[in-house]
Coordinates of C-alpha atoms and ligand atoms in Angstrom, one line a residue:
X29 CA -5.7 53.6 32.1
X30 CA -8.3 51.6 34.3
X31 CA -8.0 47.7 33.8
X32 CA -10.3 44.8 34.7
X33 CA -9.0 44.0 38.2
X34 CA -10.4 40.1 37.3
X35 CA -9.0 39.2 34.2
X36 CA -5.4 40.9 34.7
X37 CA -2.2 38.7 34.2
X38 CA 1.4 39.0 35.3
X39 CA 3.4 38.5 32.5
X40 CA 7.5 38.1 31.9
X41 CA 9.0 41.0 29.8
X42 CA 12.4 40.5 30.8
X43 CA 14.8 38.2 32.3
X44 CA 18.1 38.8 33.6
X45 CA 21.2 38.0 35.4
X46 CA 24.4 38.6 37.3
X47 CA 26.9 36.3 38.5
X48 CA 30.4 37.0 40.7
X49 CA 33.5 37.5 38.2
X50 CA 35.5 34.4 40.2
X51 CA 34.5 30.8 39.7
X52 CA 35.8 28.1 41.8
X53 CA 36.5 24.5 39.9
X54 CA 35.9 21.6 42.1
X55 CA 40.0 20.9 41.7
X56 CA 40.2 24.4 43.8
X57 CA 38.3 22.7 46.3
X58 CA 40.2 19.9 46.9
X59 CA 43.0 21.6 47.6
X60 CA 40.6 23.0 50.7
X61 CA 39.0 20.0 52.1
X62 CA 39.6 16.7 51.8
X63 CA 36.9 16.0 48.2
X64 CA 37.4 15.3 45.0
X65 CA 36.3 16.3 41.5
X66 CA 34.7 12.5 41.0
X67 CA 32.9 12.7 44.2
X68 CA 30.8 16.3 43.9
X69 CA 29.8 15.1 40.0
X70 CA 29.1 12.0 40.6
X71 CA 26.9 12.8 43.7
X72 CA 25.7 16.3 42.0
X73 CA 26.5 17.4 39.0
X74 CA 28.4 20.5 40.0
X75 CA 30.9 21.4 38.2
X76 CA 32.0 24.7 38.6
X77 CA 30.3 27.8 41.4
X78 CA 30.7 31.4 41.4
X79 CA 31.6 33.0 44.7
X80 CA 31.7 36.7 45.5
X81 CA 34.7 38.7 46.4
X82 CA 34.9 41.5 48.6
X83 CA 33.3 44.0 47.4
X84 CA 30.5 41.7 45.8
X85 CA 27.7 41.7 47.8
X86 CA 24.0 40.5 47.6
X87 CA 22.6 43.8 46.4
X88 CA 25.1 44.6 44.0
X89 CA 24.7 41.1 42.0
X90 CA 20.9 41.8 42.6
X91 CA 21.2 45.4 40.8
X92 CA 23.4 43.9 38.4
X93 CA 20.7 40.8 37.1
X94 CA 17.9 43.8 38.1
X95 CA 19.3 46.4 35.3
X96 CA 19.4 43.4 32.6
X97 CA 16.3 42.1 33.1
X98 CA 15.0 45.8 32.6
X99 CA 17.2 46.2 29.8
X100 CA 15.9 42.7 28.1
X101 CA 12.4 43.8 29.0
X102 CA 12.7 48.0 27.5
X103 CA 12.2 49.5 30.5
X104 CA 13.4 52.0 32.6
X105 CA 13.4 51.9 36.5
X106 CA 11.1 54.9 36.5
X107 CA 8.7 52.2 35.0
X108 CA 8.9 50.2 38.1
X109 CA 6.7 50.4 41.5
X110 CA 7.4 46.9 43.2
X111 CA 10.7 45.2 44.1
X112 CA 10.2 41.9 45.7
X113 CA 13.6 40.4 46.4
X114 CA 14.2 36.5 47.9
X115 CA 17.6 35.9 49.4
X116 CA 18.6 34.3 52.9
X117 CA 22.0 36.1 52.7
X118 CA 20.8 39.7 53.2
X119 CA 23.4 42.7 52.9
X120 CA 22.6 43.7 56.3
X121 CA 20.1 42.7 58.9
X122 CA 18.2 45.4 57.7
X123 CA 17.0 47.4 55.8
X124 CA 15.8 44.8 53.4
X125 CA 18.4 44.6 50.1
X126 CA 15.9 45.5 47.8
X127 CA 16.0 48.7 48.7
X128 CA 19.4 49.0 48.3
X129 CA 18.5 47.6 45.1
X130 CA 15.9 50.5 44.6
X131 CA 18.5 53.2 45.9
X132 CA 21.3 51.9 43.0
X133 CA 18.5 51.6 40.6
X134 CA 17.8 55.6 41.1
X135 CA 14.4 55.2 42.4
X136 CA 12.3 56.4 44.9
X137 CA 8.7 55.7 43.6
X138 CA 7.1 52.5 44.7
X139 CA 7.6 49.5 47.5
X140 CA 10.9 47.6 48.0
X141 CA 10.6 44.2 50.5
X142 CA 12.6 41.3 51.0
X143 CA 11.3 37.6 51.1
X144 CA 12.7 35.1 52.9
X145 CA 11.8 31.3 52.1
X146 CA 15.3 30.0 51.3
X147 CA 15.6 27.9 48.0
X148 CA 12.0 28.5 47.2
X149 CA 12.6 32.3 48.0
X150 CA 12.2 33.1 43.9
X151 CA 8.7 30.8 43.6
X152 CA 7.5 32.7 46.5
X153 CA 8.3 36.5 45.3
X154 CA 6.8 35.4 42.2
X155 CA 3.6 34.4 43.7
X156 CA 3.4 37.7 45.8
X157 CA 4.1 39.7 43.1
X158 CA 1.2 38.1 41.0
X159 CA -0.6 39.2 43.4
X160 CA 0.3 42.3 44.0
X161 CA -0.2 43.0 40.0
X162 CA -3.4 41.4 39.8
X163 CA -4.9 43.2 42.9
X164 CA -4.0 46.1 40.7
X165 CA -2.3 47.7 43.2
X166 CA 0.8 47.6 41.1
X167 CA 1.4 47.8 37.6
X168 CA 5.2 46.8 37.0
X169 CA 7.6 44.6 39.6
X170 CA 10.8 43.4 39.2
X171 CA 11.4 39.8 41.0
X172 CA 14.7 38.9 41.8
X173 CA 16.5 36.2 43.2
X174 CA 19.7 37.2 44.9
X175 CA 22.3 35.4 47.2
X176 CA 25.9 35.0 48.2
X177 CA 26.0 31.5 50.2
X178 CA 29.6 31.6 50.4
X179 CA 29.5 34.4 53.4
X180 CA 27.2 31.8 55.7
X181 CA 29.5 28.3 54.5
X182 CA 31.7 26.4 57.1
X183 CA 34.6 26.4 54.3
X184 CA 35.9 23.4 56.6
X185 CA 32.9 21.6 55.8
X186 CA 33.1 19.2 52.9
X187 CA 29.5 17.9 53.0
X188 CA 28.0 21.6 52.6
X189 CA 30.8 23.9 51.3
X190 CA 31.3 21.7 47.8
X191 CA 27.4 22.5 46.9
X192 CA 26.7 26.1 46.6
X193 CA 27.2 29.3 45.0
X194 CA 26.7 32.8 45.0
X195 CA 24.6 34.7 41.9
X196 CA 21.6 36.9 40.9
X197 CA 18.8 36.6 38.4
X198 CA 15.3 39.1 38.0
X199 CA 12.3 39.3 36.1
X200 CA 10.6 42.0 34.5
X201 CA 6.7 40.9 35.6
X202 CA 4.0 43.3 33.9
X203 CA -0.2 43.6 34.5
X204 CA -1.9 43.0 31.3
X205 CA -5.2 41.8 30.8
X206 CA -5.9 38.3 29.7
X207 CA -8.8 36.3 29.9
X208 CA -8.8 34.0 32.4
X209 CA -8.2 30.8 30.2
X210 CA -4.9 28.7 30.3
X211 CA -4.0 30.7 26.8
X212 CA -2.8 33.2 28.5
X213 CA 0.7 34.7 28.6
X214 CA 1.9 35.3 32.4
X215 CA 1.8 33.2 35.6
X216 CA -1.0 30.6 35.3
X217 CA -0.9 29.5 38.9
X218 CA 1.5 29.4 42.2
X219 CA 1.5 26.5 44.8
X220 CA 3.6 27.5 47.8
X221 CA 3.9 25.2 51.2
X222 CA 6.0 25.3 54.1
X223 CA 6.2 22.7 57.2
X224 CA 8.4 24.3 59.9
X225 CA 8.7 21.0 61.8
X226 CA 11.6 20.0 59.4
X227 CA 13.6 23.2 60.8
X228 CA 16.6 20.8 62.0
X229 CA 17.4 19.2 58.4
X230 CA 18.9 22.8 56.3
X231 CA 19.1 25.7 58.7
X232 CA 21.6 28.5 59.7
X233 CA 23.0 28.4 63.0
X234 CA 23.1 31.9 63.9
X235 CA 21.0 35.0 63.7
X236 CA 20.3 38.1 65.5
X237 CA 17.7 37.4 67.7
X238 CA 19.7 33.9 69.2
X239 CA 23.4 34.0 68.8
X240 CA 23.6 37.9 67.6
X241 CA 25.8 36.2 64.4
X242 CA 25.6 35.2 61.3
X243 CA 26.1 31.4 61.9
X244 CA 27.0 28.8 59.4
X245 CA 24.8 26.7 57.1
X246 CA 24.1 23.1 58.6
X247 CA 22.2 20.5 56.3
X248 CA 21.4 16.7 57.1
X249 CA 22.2 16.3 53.1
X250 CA 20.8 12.5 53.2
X251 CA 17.3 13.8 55.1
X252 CA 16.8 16.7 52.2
X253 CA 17.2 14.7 49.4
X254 CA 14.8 11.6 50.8
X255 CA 11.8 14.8 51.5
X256 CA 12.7 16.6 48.1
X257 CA 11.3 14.8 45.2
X258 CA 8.3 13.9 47.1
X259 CA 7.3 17.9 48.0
X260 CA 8.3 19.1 44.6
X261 CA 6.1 16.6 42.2
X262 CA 3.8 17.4 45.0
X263 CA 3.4 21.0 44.3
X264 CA 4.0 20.5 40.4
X265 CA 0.9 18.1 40.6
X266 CA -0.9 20.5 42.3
X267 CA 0.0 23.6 39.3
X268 CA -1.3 21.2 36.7
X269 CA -4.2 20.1 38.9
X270 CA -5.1 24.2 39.2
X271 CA -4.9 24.8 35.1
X272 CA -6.0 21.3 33.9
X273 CA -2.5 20.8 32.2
X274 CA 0.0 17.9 31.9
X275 CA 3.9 17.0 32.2
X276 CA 3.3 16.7 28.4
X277 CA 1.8 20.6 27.4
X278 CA 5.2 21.9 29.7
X279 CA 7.8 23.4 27.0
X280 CA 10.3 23.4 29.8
X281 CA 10.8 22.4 33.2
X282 CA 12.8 25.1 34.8
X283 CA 13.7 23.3 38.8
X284 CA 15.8 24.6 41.4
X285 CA 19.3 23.8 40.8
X286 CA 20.6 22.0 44.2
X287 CA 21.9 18.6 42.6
X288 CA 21.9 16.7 39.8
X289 CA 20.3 13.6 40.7
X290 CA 17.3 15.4 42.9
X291 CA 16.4 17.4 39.0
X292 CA 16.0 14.5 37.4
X293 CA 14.5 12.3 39.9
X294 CA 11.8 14.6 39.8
X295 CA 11.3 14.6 36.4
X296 CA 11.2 11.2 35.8
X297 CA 8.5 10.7 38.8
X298 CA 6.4 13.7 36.8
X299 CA 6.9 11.8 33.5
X300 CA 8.6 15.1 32.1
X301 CA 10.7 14.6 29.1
X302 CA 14.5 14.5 29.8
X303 CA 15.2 17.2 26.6
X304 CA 12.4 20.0 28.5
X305 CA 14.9 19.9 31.7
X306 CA 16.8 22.9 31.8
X307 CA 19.7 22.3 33.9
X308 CA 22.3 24.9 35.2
X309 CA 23.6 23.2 38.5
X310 CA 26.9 22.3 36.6
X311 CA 27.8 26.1 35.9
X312 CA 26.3 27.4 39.4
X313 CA 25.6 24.6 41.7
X314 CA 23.1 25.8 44.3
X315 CA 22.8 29.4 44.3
X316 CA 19.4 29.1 46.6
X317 CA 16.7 31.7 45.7
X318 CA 18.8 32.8 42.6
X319 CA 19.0 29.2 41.2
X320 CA 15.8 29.7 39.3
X321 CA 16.6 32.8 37.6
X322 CA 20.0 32.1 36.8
X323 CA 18.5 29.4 34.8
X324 CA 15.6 31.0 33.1
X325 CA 18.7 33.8 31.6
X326 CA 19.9 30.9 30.5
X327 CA 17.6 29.3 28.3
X328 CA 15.8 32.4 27.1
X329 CA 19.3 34.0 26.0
X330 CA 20.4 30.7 24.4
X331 CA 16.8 30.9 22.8
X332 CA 15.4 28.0 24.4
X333 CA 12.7 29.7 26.2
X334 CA 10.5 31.3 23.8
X335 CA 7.1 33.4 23.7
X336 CA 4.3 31.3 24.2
X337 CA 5.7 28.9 25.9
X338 CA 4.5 26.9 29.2
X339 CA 7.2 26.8 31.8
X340 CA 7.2 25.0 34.8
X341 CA 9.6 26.8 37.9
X342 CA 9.6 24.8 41.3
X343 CA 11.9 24.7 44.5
X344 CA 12.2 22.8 47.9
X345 CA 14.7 24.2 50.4
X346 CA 15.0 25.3 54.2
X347 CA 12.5 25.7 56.8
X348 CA 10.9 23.3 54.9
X349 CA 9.4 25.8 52.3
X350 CA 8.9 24.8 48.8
X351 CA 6.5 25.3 45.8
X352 CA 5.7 25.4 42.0
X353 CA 4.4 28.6 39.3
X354 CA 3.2 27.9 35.7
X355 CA 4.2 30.5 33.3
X356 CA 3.3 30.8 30.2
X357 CA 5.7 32.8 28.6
Ligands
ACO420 N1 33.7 14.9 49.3 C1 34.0 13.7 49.6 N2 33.3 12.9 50.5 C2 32.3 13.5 51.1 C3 32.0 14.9 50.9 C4 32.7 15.6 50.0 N3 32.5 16.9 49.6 N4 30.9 15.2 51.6 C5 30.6 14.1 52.3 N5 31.4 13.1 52.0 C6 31.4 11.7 52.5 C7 30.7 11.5 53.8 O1 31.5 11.8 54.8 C8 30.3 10.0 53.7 O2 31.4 9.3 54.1 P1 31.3 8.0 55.0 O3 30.4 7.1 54.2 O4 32.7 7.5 55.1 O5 30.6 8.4 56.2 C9 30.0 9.8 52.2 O6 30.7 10.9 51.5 C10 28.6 9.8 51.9 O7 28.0 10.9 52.5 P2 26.4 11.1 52.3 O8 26.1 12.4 52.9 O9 25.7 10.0 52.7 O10 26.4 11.3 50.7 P3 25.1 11.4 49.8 O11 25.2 10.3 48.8 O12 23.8 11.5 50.5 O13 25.4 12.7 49.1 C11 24.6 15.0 49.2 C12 25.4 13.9 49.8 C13 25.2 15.4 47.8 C14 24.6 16.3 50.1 C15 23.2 14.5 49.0 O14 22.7 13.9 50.2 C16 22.2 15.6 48.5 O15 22.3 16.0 47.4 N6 21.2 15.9 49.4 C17 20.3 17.0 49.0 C18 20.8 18.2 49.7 C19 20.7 19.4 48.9 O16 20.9 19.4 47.7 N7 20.5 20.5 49.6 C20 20.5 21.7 49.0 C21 19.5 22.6 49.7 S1 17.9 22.0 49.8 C22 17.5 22.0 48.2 O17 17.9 22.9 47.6 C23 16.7 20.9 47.7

């Protein structure tokens, strides 16, 4: 079948997830560096992370959320032509995880890339995705958000190594027509923005091209919380800007989960109802590109997130990179 190249949508048939078998209380941390449980809630909210164990690796949480969200969404992998996989924590240098993801999956039909843009790694395959489907290039992607931060942690660092965690979640993202009008199911708009300048605040000191390692994270914690509320109600001004909605048309607002205090900051400054938060960084703390995901399994499997409804996903993280989709679900 032919279909209308202009009014073509990218809508969610599936979410789904995949998290590492061990979680770490913060208690198990203080017996590692000198923190305590009081000290990581009260400055984040975390209180629990997952963290892989040998054998658990980027692409195998990544085929794991992949083969629910196909399962949520009644398809098959044959159905399938476009992977698009965020992480900063590949398997290997290359050749990108999602295709290792394609390989496991059984197929050999279609494109399989990685994309790189740190927390907002999952906003970002999003938007390219939509844009792959409503080129109508492709007809049927899966968009996953994979990552095991625990490999690239100094685990003698207490002001980094307390506040992430390792995890997968994937969409099911399907061309349909629509009409063009804010009515429609699927992805309304995306707003995506970097600024390279603020390289020195969250990077990784290692790679293959410099140090020919894998380097540790390093993060000026105080710096990335004063930019973050700032960039994120800048880009979730700019969705409803795009598609003439408001904070108050949102069902839920669906933020990266990196702390606590940074979600709700954000919400307040976008006059977004406390209740249409969703919130996950207790159970995973920041699981970068997956954080988003992980959270939308959440709330549509507890029945939060239902069909119809207007979701707001945003993120802010290295490089800087950050940005916002509306999604009607
Ligand atoms: N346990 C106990 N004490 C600690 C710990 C720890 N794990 N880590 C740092 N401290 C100490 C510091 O040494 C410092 O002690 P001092 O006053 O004696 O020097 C004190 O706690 C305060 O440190 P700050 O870094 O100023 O603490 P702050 O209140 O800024 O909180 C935090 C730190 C949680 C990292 C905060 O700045 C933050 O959330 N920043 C945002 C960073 C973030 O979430 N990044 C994720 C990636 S980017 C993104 O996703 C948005």
């Amino acid at each position: 079948m032919t279909l209308d190249v202009k009014s073509l949508r990218s809508v969610v048939r599936g979410v789904g997830s995949c998290l590492p078998k061990r979680s770490v209380s913060n208690a198990e941390l203080e017996s590692m560096v000198e923190t305590s449980d009081e000290w990581i809630v009260q400055r984040t909210g975390i209180l629990q992370r997952h963290v892989a164990a040998d054998g658990e690796t980027t692409s195998t949480l990544a085929s794991g959320a992949a083969r629910a969200a196909l399962a949520a969404a009644g398809c098959e992998p044959s159905d399938i032509d476009l992977i698009v996989l965020a992480t900063s924590t590949p398997d290997l240098t290359f050749p990108a995880t999602a295709t290792l993801v394609q390989a496991g999956l059984g197929m050999t039909q279609g494109a399989a890339f990685d994309v790189q843009a740190v927390c907002a790694g999952f906003v970002f395959a999003v938007a390219i995705a939509d844009n792959f489907l409503r080129s109508g290039s492709h007809r049927r992607a899966l968009v996953i958000g994979a990552e095991t931060f625990s490999r690239i942690l100094d685990w003698n660092d207490r002001s980094t190594c307390v506040l992430f965690g390792d995890g997968a979640g994937a969409i099911v993202l399907e061309a349909e027509p629509g009409t063009g009008a804010v009515a429609d199911r699927g992805v309304l708009t995306s707003q995506l923005r970097t600024d390279g300048r603020y390289r020195s605040k969250l990077f990784v000191d290692g790679g293959p091209s410099t140090t020919k390692t894998v380097g540790h994270l390093r993060m000026e914690g105080r710096e990335v919380f004063r930019f973050a509320v700032g960039m994120v109600s800048d880009v979730v001004e700019a969705a409803f800007a795009a598609t003439g909605t408001t904070a108050q048309d949102l069902d839920w607002f669906v933020p990266h989960q990196a702390n606590r205090r940074i979600i709700d900051a954000s919400a307040d400054r976008l006059g977004i109802a406390p209740q249409k938060v969703v919130t996950t960084v207790q159970m995973h703390a920041n699981t970068s590109a997956a954080s988003i995901p992980l959270a939308l399994a959440v709330a549509c499997a507890d029945g939060r997130i239902k069909r119809g409804h207007l979701v707001m996903i945003e993120a802010m993280g290295g490089g800087f990179a950050w940005g916002s989709a509306l999604i009607r679900w």
